[in-house]
Amino acid sequence: MSSNATSYKQLKEDFVSNLSGGPASEINYVIAVGPIAFVLWSILQSRQSFFKPYKPLSFLVDFLLNVVAPLLAMTLYASTPLLLSGLILVPAIFVYALPSNPSASRKKPKLPPNAQSQKAGALSVLSTKPFLTTYRGSMLIITCLAILAVDFRIFPRRFAKVETWGTSLMDVGVGSFVYSAGLVAARPVLKERAEGRRTPLMQRLLYSMRHSLPLLVLGVARLISVKGLDYAEHVTEYGVHWNFFFTLGFLPPFVALFQSALKIVPSYAALAIILGVVYQFVLETTSLKAFILVAPRTDLISMNREGICSFVGYLAIFLAGQDTGMFVLPRSINPRSGTSNGTQRTTLLLTMAVWTSIWTLLYFFTTNFSYGAGLSVSRRLANLPYILWIAAFNSAQLLACCTIESIFFPSFYNATDARTEREAYETATSKVLKSFNRNGLAIFLAANLLTGLVNMTVPTLDVTPSVTMAILVGYAGVLTALAVALDSWNISIKL
């Protein structure tokens, strides 16, 4: 390798190293652009039936609101996210003030091929809720956008992953990915309980390994490609060989083991808190923290100490997400028969608000120097403050998405048969967000491949802001087109 290439690689590594992040409040303002843009989408759909039928113009507006708006929030409007939110709210208020389209309620959305043959029937115990699709789709979009944008100068350094202590946009992104995976992992547990059966531990472990193996293979493939192509990497993020796919791959079997602990501690949230507290206690009372932060890299374990040790924190985050899934996935949060759909939705919103408050208060008392323990957030350690921050943040995001759905699309939770509910789901769900959610891991893999391709072909540190935005919008367009195409062709890629 030439000296110029070596020095440029070092420049890129330095560009994402030794960063301290920014205030959590600013991250909230930036992320809030997504839900606010979805408010405009919801008004356009509920009042004007803008996305029925789904035409090229519908796709363009869908793309601009749910993909380009978050991209602008983390780049051109990074210093003024509230201004961007205001610019989105103005047309939202204007469209809401317009007379509603009388034909909107009469138009029925075109159902996907796998649902067209579905007849009106009894509602299942578990439903696919629009606000969960919105939350997971928007979370994945922000994550995919950030992994490429971070390599350009237009992306503020305070949004990139911090070196050791602090909060940043990308730090909340990686934690949210794990929390979201935990949330949907509650579905098979709920289904098992509804059917009154219990899966033996060994069977759960075998089932979990089938999910783990593809992720571990992807981890090995990423390791070989990064080392083989001499790609710029941030060693203190996970270690010399470890990467995020290994973290994701090892989660399922450990979660299967922890499911047995529910006999003793009947709550995933309690398990998450206990695990986080014990891990934090070990960090504070032993040499583990010093080992993770400053130990020499002399063997395989010390070379990958960040990835191995932070796995405990990510496991706690996964369990916290699974606990949320246990009450947001079921159709009825209140098991009493005869309770109206409206009351069930109100109960769900109140429960989500309570849990958001609980996680937020725990985070406050863990990190506040005046009234709490005064601990600092560390994604590198995945310590207790980081666990609580991710849980509080995602609980708030879910609450926002559920509130938007409840206001603009009450027909979904008031549906009385399966076909009506499916039609209401299609009406209340963005095609773009649904497509990202459907093949989330495959799209995330494609985003990683495209990010590598761009970095190997474009001097990302030297391009102008206009060229940067053209590349990022093009990249976002390719990912979105791929996701929507897979959904339109009814293809689900399970990894």
Coordinates of C-alpha atoms in Angstrom, one line a residue:
M1 CA 0.0 0.0 0.0
S2 CA 1.3 3.5 -0.9
S3 CA 2.2 6.0 1.8
N4 CA -0.6 8.3 0.6
A5 CA -3.2 5.5 0.9
T6 CA -1.9 4.7 4.4
S7 CA -2.0 8.3 5.5
Y8 CA -5.5 8.7 4.2
K9 CA -6.7 5.6 6.0
Q10 CA -5.2 7.1 9.2
L11 CA -7.0 10.4 8.5
K12 CA -10.3 8.5 8.2
E13 CA -9.7 6.6 11.4
D14 CA -8.7 9.8 13.2
F15 CA -11.9 11.4 11.9
V16 CA -14.1 9.0 13.9
S17 CA -11.9 8.6 16.9
N18 CA -11.5 10.4 20.3
L19 CA -15.0 12.0 20.1
S20 CA -17.1 13.1 23.1
G21 CA -20.6 13.4 21.6
G22 CA -23.2 16.0 22.5
P23 CA -26.2 16.6 24.8
A24 CA -28.9 14.0 24.8
S25 CA -31.5 16.7 24.4
E26 CA -30.1 17.7 21.0
I27 CA -30.3 14.0 19.9
N28 CA -34.0 14.0 20.9
Y29 CA -34.6 17.1 18.7
V30 CA -32.9 15.5 15.7
I31 CA -34.7 12.2 16.1
A32 CA -38.0 14.0 16.7
V33 CA -38.0 15.2 13.0
G34 CA -39.0 11.6 12.1
P35 CA -42.2 11.4 14.1
I36 CA -43.1 15.0 13.1
A37 CA -42.6 14.1 9.4
F38 CA -44.8 11.1 10.0
V39 CA -47.5 13.4 11.4
L40 CA -47.6 15.2 8.0
W41 CA -47.7 11.8 6.3
S42 CA -50.6 10.7 8.5
I43 CA -52.5 13.9 7.8
L44 CA -52.1 13.5 4.1
Q45 CA -53.3 10.0 4.3
S46 CA -56.1 10.3 6.8
R47 CA -57.5 13.6 5.5
Q48 CA -56.7 13.4 1.7
S49 CA -56.1 9.7 1.0
F50 CA -52.9 10.9 -0.7
F51 CA -51.2 7.5 -0.7
K52 CA -54.2 5.6 -2.0
P53 CA -53.6 4.4 -4.6
Y54 CA -49.8 4.3 -4.3
K55 CA -48.5 6.2 -7.4
P56 CA -44.9 7.5 -8.2
L57 CA -45.8 10.8 -6.7
S58 CA -46.9 9.0 -3.5
F59 CA -43.6 7.2 -3.4
L60 CA -41.7 10.4 -3.9
V61 CA -43.5 12.2 -1.0
D62 CA -43.2 9.1 1.2
F63 CA -39.4 9.0 0.5
L64 CA -39.0 12.8 1.2
L65 CA -40.9 12.7 4.5
N66 CA -39.6 9.4 5.9
V67 CA -36.1 9.2 4.5
V68 CA -34.9 12.6 3.3
A69 CA -36.3 14.6 6.3
P70 CA -34.2 12.5 8.9
L71 CA -31.2 12.8 6.6
L72 CA -31.6 16.6 6.5
A73 CA -31.9 16.6 10.3
M74 CA -28.5 15.0 10.8
T75 CA -26.7 17.0 8.1
L76 CA -27.8 20.4 6.8
Y77 CA -30.2 21.1 9.7
A78 CA -28.0 19.5 12.3
S79 CA -27.7 22.8 14.2
T80 CA -31.3 23.8 13.8
P81 CA -33.5 20.6 14.0
L82 CA -36.3 22.5 15.6
L83 CA -36.4 24.8 12.5
L84 CA -36.8 21.8 10.3
S85 CA -39.5 20.4 12.5
G86 CA -41.3 23.8 12.2
L87 CA -41.0 23.7 8.4
I88 CA -42.6 20.3 8.4
L89 CA -45.4 21.3 10.8
V90 CA -46.5 24.3 8.8
P91 CA -47.7 22.3 5.7
A92 CA -49.1 19.7 8.2
I93 CA -51.3 22.3 9.8
F94 CA -52.3 23.7 6.4
V95 CA -53.3 20.3 5.0
Y96 CA -55.2 19.5 8.2
A97 CA -57.2 22.7 7.8
L98 CA -58.3 21.8 4.3
P99 CA -61.6 20.0 3.8
S100 CA -61.1 16.3 4.0
N101 CA -61.4 14.2 0.8
P102 CA -64.9 12.6 1.0
S103 CA -63.7 9.7 -1.1
A104 CA -60.9 8.9 1.3
S105 CA -63.0 6.7 3.6
R106 CA -64.5 4.8 0.6
K107 CA -61.2 3.9 -1.0
K108 CA -59.9 0.6 0.1
P109 CA -56.1 -0.1 -0.2
K110 CA -54.8 -2.8 -2.4
L111 CA -53.9 -5.7 -0.1
P112 CA -50.6 -7.5 -0.6
P113 CA -50.7 -10.9 -2.4
N114 CA -50.4 -12.9 0.8
A115 CA -53.5 -11.1 2.3
Q116 CA -55.7 -10.9 -0.8
S117 CA -57.2 -14.3 -0.2
Q118 CA -57.8 -13.7 3.5
K119 CA -61.4 -13.7 4.4
A120 CA -63.1 -11.8 7.1
G121 CA -62.6 -13.8 10.2
A122 CA -61.9 -13.7 13.9
L123 CA -59.1 -11.5 15.1
S124 CA -55.9 -13.3 16.3
V125 CA -54.5 -12.8 19.8
L126 CA -51.4 -11.0 18.3
S127 CA -51.8 -8.3 15.6
T128 CA -49.3 -6.5 13.4
K129 CA -49.7 -2.9 14.6
P130 CA -48.9 0.1 12.3
F131 CA -47.1 2.1 15.0
L132 CA -44.6 -0.8 15.6
T133 CA -43.9 -0.9 11.8
T134 CA -43.5 2.9 11.8
Y135 CA -41.1 2.8 14.8
R136 CA -38.9 0.0 13.5
G137 CA -38.8 1.3 10.0
S138 CA -37.8 4.8 11.0
M139 CA -35.2 3.5 13.5
L140 CA -33.6 1.4 10.7
I141 CA -33.6 4.3 8.2
I142 CA -31.8 6.6 10.7
T143 CA -29.3 3.8 11.4
C144 CA -28.6 3.2 7.7
L145 CA -28.3 6.9 6.9
A146 CA -25.9 7.5 9.8
I147 CA -23.4 4.7 9.0
L148 CA -22.5 6.4 5.7
A149 CA -23.1 10.0 6.6
V150 CA -20.6 9.8 9.5
D151 CA -17.7 9.5 6.9
F152 CA -18.5 12.9 5.5
R153 CA -17.6 16.3 7.0
I154 CA -21.2 17.5 6.8
F155 CA -22.1 15.0 9.5
P156 CA -21.3 16.7 12.9
R157 CA -18.6 15.0 14.9
R158 CA -20.8 15.3 18.0
F159 CA -23.3 12.8 16.3
A160 CA -20.6 10.2 15.7
K161 CA -19.9 7.4 18.1
V162 CA -18.1 8.7 21.2
E163 CA -14.8 7.3 22.2
T164 CA -15.6 6.3 25.9
W165 CA -18.0 8.7 27.8
G166 CA -20.9 10.7 26.4
T167 CA -24.0 10.4 24.2
S168 CA -24.4 10.7 20.5
L169 CA -26.8 10.0 17.7
M170 CA -25.0 6.9 16.5
D171 CA -24.7 5.6 20.0
V172 CA -28.4 5.7 20.4
G173 CA -28.8 4.1 16.9
V174 CA -26.9 0.9 17.7
G175 CA -28.6 0.5 21.0
S176 CA -32.0 1.1 19.4
F177 CA -31.3 -1.7 16.9
V178 CA -30.8 -4.2 19.7
Y179 CA -33.9 -2.9 21.6
S180 CA -36.0 -3.2 18.5
A181 CA -34.9 -6.8 18.0
G182 CA -35.8 -7.6 21.5
L183 CA -39.3 -6.0 21.1
V184 CA -40.2 -8.4 18.2
A185 CA -38.6 -11.4 20.0
A186 CA -41.5 -11.2 22.4
R187 CA -43.9 -12.5 19.7
P188 CA -42.9 -16.2 19.8
V189 CA -43.0 -16.1 23.7
L190 CA -46.5 -14.6 23.6
K191 CA -47.7 -17.1 21.0
E192 CA -46.3 -19.9 23.1
R193 CA -48.2 -18.6 26.2
A194 CA -51.4 -18.1 24.2
E195 CA -51.3 -21.8 23.0
G196 CA -50.6 -22.9 26.6
R197 CA -47.3 -24.7 25.8
R198 CA -43.8 -24.5 27.1
T199 CA -40.7 -25.1 24.9
P200 CA -37.9 -27.1 26.7
L201 CA -34.6 -25.3 27.1
M202 CA -32.6 -27.4 24.7
Q203 CA -35.2 -26.9 22.0
R204 CA -35.1 -23.1 22.6
L205 CA -31.3 -23.2 22.3
L206 CA -31.4 -25.1 19.0
Y207 CA -34.0 -22.7 17.7
S208 CA -31.9 -19.7 18.7
M209 CA -28.8 -21.1 17.1
R210 CA -30.6 -21.3 13.8
H211 CA -31.1 -17.5 14.1
S212 CA -27.6 -16.9 15.3
L213 CA -25.7 -18.8 12.7
P214 CA -26.4 -16.5 9.7
L215 CA -25.5 -13.5 11.8
L216 CA -22.2 -15.0 13.0
V217 CA -21.4 -15.9 9.3
L218 CA -22.0 -12.3 8.4
G219 CA -19.7 -11.3 11.3
V220 CA -16.9 -13.5 9.9
A221 CA -17.5 -12.2 6.4
R222 CA -17.3 -8.6 7.6
L223 CA -14.1 -9.4 9.5
I224 CA -12.4 -11.0 6.5
S225 CA -13.5 -8.2 4.1
V226 CA -12.4 -5.4 6.5
K227 CA -9.0 -7.0 7.1
G228 CA -8.5 -8.1 3.5
L229 CA -9.4 -4.7 2.0
D230 CA -7.4 -2.8 4.7
Y231 CA -10.6 -0.8 5.4
A232 CA -10.4 2.0 7.9
E233 CA -11.8 0.8 11.3
H234 CA -12.2 2.1 14.8
V235 CA -10.6 -0.5 17.0
T236 CA -11.9 0.8 20.4
E237 CA -15.5 0.5 19.1
Y238 CA -15.7 -3.3 19.5
G239 CA -12.1 -4.6 19.4
V240 CA -9.7 -5.9 16.8
H241 CA -11.9 -8.7 15.4
W242 CA -15.3 -8.3 17.0
N243 CA -18.1 -6.4 15.1
F244 CA -21.8 -5.6 15.6
F245 CA -22.9 -8.8 13.8
F246 CA -21.2 -10.9 16.4
T247 CA -23.1 -9.1 19.1
L248 CA -26.4 -9.7 17.3
G249 CA -25.4 -13.3 16.6
F250 CA -24.7 -14.2 20.3
L251 CA -27.8 -12.6 21.7
P252 CA -30.5 -15.3 20.8
P253 CA -28.9 -18.2 22.8
F254 CA -28.3 -16.1 25.8
V255 CA -31.8 -14.8 25.7
A256 CA -33.0 -18.4 25.5
L257 CA -31.1 -19.1 28.7
F258 CA -32.4 -16.1 30.5
Q259 CA -36.0 -17.1 29.6
S260 CA -35.6 -19.9 32.1
A261 CA -34.9 -17.2 34.8
L262 CA -38.4 -15.9 34.4
K263 CA -39.5 -18.7 36.8
I264 CA -37.6 -16.7 39.5
V265 CA -37.9 -13.2 38.2
P266 CA -41.2 -13.0 36.2
S267 CA -40.3 -9.8 34.3
Y268 CA -37.9 -9.2 31.4
A269 CA -37.6 -5.6 32.6
A270 CA -36.6 -6.7 36.1
L271 CA -34.0 -9.1 34.5
A272 CA -32.7 -6.3 32.4
I273 CA -32.3 -3.9 35.5
I274 CA -30.7 -6.7 37.6
L275 CA -28.3 -7.6 34.9
G276 CA -27.4 -3.9 34.3
V277 CA -27.0 -3.2 38.1
V278 CA -24.8 -6.3 38.6
Y279 CA -22.7 -5.4 35.6
Q280 CA -22.3 -1.8 36.8
F281 CA -21.3 -3.0 40.3
V282 CA -18.6 -5.3 38.8
L283 CA -17.3 -2.3 36.7
E284 CA -17.1 -0.1 39.7
T285 CA -15.7 -2.6 42.3
T286 CA -13.2 -4.6 40.2
S287 CA -10.5 -4.0 37.6
L288 CA -12.9 -4.8 34.7
K289 CA -13.4 -1.1 33.7
A290 CA -9.7 -0.5 33.6
F291 CA -9.2 -3.8 31.6
I292 CA -11.8 -2.7 29.0
L293 CA -10.4 0.9 28.7
V294 CA -6.6 0.7 29.0
A295 CA -5.4 -2.9 29.0
P296 CA -2.8 -4.0 26.4
R297 CA -4.1 -6.1 23.6
T298 CA -2.0 -9.2 24.1
D299 CA -4.4 -12.1 23.4
L300 CA -7.8 -12.8 21.7
I301 CA -9.9 -11.8 24.6
S302 CA -8.0 -8.6 25.4
M303 CA -8.0 -7.7 21.7
N304 CA -11.8 -7.9 21.6
R305 CA -12.5 -6.8 25.2
E306 CA -14.9 -4.0 24.2
G307 CA -17.2 -6.3 22.2
I308 CA -17.1 -9.2 24.7
C309 CA -17.7 -7.1 27.8
S310 CA -20.3 -4.7 26.3
F311 CA -22.3 -7.8 25.3
V312 CA -23.7 -7.9 28.8
G313 CA -25.1 -4.4 28.4
Y314 CA -26.6 -5.2 25.0
L315 CA -28.2 -8.3 26.4
A316 CA -29.9 -6.2 29.1
I317 CA -31.1 -3.8 26.4
F318 CA -32.5 -6.7 24.4
L319 CA -34.4 -7.9 27.5
A320 CA -35.7 -4.4 28.1
G321 CA -37.1 -4.4 24.5
Q322 CA -38.6 -7.8 25.0
D323 CA -40.4 -6.6 28.1
T324 CA -41.9 -3.8 26.1
G325 CA -43.0 -6.2 23.4
M326 CA -44.8 -8.3 26.0
F327 CA -47.4 -5.5 26.4
V328 CA -47.4 -3.7 23.1
L329 CA -47.7 -6.8 20.8
P330 CA -50.9 -8.4 22.3
R331 CA -54.2 -7.2 20.9
S332 CA -55.6 -6.6 24.4
I333 CA -53.4 -5.3 27.2
N334 CA -56.3 -5.7 29.6
P335 CA -57.4 -9.4 29.5
R336 CA -60.9 -8.7 30.9
S337 CA -63.6 -9.5 28.3
G338 CA -66.0 -6.9 27.3
T339 CA -63.5 -4.0 27.5
S340 CA -64.0 -1.7 24.5
N341 CA -61.3 -1.3 21.8
G342 CA -61.0 2.4 22.7
T343 CA -60.4 1.6 26.4
Q344 CA -57.8 -1.0 25.4
R345 CA -55.9 1.6 23.4
T346 CA -56.1 4.1 26.2
T347 CA -54.8 1.5 28.6
L348 CA -51.9 0.8 26.2
L349 CA -51.0 4.4 25.9
L350 CA -51.1 4.9 29.7
T351 CA -48.9 1.8 30.2
M352 CA -46.4 3.0 27.7
A353 CA -46.3 6.4 29.3
V354 CA -45.7 4.9 32.7
W355 CA -42.9 2.7 31.5
T356 CA -41.3 5.7 29.6
S357 CA -41.4 7.6 32.9
I358 CA -39.9 4.7 34.8
W359 CA -37.0 4.3 32.4
T360 CA -36.5 8.1 32.3
L361 CA -36.5 8.5 36.1
L362 CA -34.0 5.6 36.5
Y363 CA -31.8 7.2 33.9
F364 CA -32.0 10.5 35.7
F365 CA -31.2 9.2 39.1
T366 CA -28.3 7.1 37.7
T367 CA -26.6 10.0 35.8
N368 CA -27.5 13.1 37.8
F369 CA -24.7 14.4 39.9
S370 CA -26.9 16.3 42.3
Y371 CA -29.7 13.9 43.0
G372 CA -28.3 10.6 41.8
A373 CA -25.3 8.4 41.3
G374 CA -23.5 10.7 38.9
L375 CA -22.5 8.0 36.4
S376 CA -21.6 8.8 32.8
V377 CA -23.1 7.1 29.8
S378 CA -20.7 4.8 27.9
R379 CA -21.6 2.9 24.8
R380 CA -18.1 1.4 24.7
L381 CA -18.8 -0.2 28.1
A382 CA -22.6 -0.5 27.5
N383 CA -22.9 0.3 31.2
L384 CA -26.1 0.8 33.3
P385 CA -26.6 4.5 32.3
Y386 CA -26.4 3.5 28.6
I387 CA -28.9 0.7 29.1
L388 CA -31.4 3.0 30.8
W389 CA -30.9 5.7 28.2
I390 CA -31.6 3.4 25.3
A391 CA -34.7 2.0 27.1
A392 CA -36.0 5.5 27.9
F393 CA -35.4 6.8 24.5
N394 CA -37.1 3.9 22.6
S395 CA -40.0 3.8 25.0
A396 CA -40.6 7.5 24.2
Q397 CA -40.3 6.9 20.5
L398 CA -42.8 4.0 20.7
L399 CA -45.2 6.2 22.7
A400 CA -45.0 9.0 20.1
C401 CA -45.7 6.6 17.2
C402 CA -48.6 5.0 19.1
T403 CA -50.1 8.4 19.9
I404 CA -49.9 9.5 16.2
E405 CA -51.6 6.3 15.0
S406 CA -54.3 6.5 17.7
I407 CA -55.2 10.1 16.7
F408 CA -55.2 9.7 12.9
F409 CA -56.1 6.0 12.3
P410 CA -58.5 4.9 15.0
S411 CA -60.1 2.5 12.5
F412 CA -57.2 0.1 13.0
Y413 CA -57.8 -0.6 16.7
N414 CA -61.5 -0.5 16.2
A415 CA -61.5 -3.2 13.5
T416 CA -63.9 -6.1 14.2
D417 CA -62.6 -8.7 11.8
A418 CA -59.2 -9.8 10.3
R419 CA -59.8 -8.4 6.8
T420 CA -61.0 -5.0 8.0
E421 CA -58.0 -4.8 10.3
R422 CA -55.6 -5.7 7.4
E423 CA -57.1 -2.9 5.3
A424 CA -56.8 -0.5 8.1
Y425 CA -53.2 -1.5 8.6
E426 CA -52.3 -0.9 5.0
T427 CA -54.0 2.5 5.2
A428 CA -52.1 3.6 8.3
T429 CA -48.7 2.3 7.3
S430 CA -46.1 4.1 5.1
K431 CA -45.0 1.9 2.2
V432 CA -41.4 3.0 2.7
L433 CA -41.4 2.3 6.4
K434 CA -43.2 -1.0 6.0
S435 CA -40.6 -2.1 3.4
F436 CA -37.6 -1.2 5.6
N437 CA -39.2 -3.1 8.5
R438 CA -40.1 -6.2 6.5
N439 CA -36.5 -6.9 5.4
G440 CA -34.7 -4.9 8.1
L441 CA -31.5 -7.0 8.5
A442 CA -31.1 -7.6 4.8
I443 CA -31.4 -3.8 4.1
F444 CA -28.9 -3.1 6.9
L445 CA -26.5 -5.6 5.3
A446 CA -27.0 -3.8 1.9
A447 CA -26.4 -0.5 3.6
N448 CA -23.1 -1.8 5.0
L449 CA -22.0 -3.0 1.6
L450 CA -22.9 0.3 -0.1
T451 CA -21.1 2.2 2.7
G452 CA -18.0 0.2 2.0
L453 CA -18.3 0.7 -1.8
V454 CA -18.7 4.5 -1.4
N455 CA -15.7 4.7 1.0
M456 CA -13.5 2.7 -1.4
T457 CA -14.4 4.8 -4.4
V458 CA -15.0 8.4 -3.0
P459 CA -12.6 10.5 -0.9
T460 CA -15.3 11.2 1.6
L461 CA -13.2 13.7 3.6
D462 CA -12.5 15.9 0.6
V463 CA -15.9 16.3 -1.2
T464 CA -18.0 19.4 -1.1
P465 CA -21.3 19.7 0.8
S466 CA -23.3 19.7 -2.4
V467 CA -21.6 16.5 -3.7
T468 CA -21.9 15.0 -0.2
M469 CA -25.7 15.5 -0.2
A470 CA -26.0 14.2 -3.7
I471 CA -24.2 11.0 -2.7
L472 CA -26.2 10.6 0.5
V473 CA -29.6 11.2 -1.2
G474 CA -28.6 8.8 -4.0
Y475 CA -27.5 6.2 -1.4
A476 CA -30.8 6.6 0.5
G477 CA -32.7 6.3 -2.8
V478 CA -31.0 3.1 -3.7
L479 CA -31.7 1.5 -0.3
T480 CA -35.3 2.7 -0.4
A481 CA -35.9 1.4 -3.9
L482 CA -34.4 -1.9 -3.0
A483 CA -36.6 -2.2 0.1
V484 CA -39.8 -1.2 -1.7
A485 CA -39.1 -3.5 -4.6
L486 CA -38.6 -6.5 -2.3
D487 CA -41.9 -5.6 -0.6
S488 CA -43.8 -5.1 -3.9
W489 CA -42.5 -8.5 -5.1
N490 CA -43.6 -10.0 -1.8
I491 CA -40.1 -11.2 -0.9
S492 CA -39.0 -11.6 2.7
I493 CA -35.3 -12.3 3.3
K494 CA -34.9 -13.9 6.7
L495 CA -31.4 -13.8 8.1

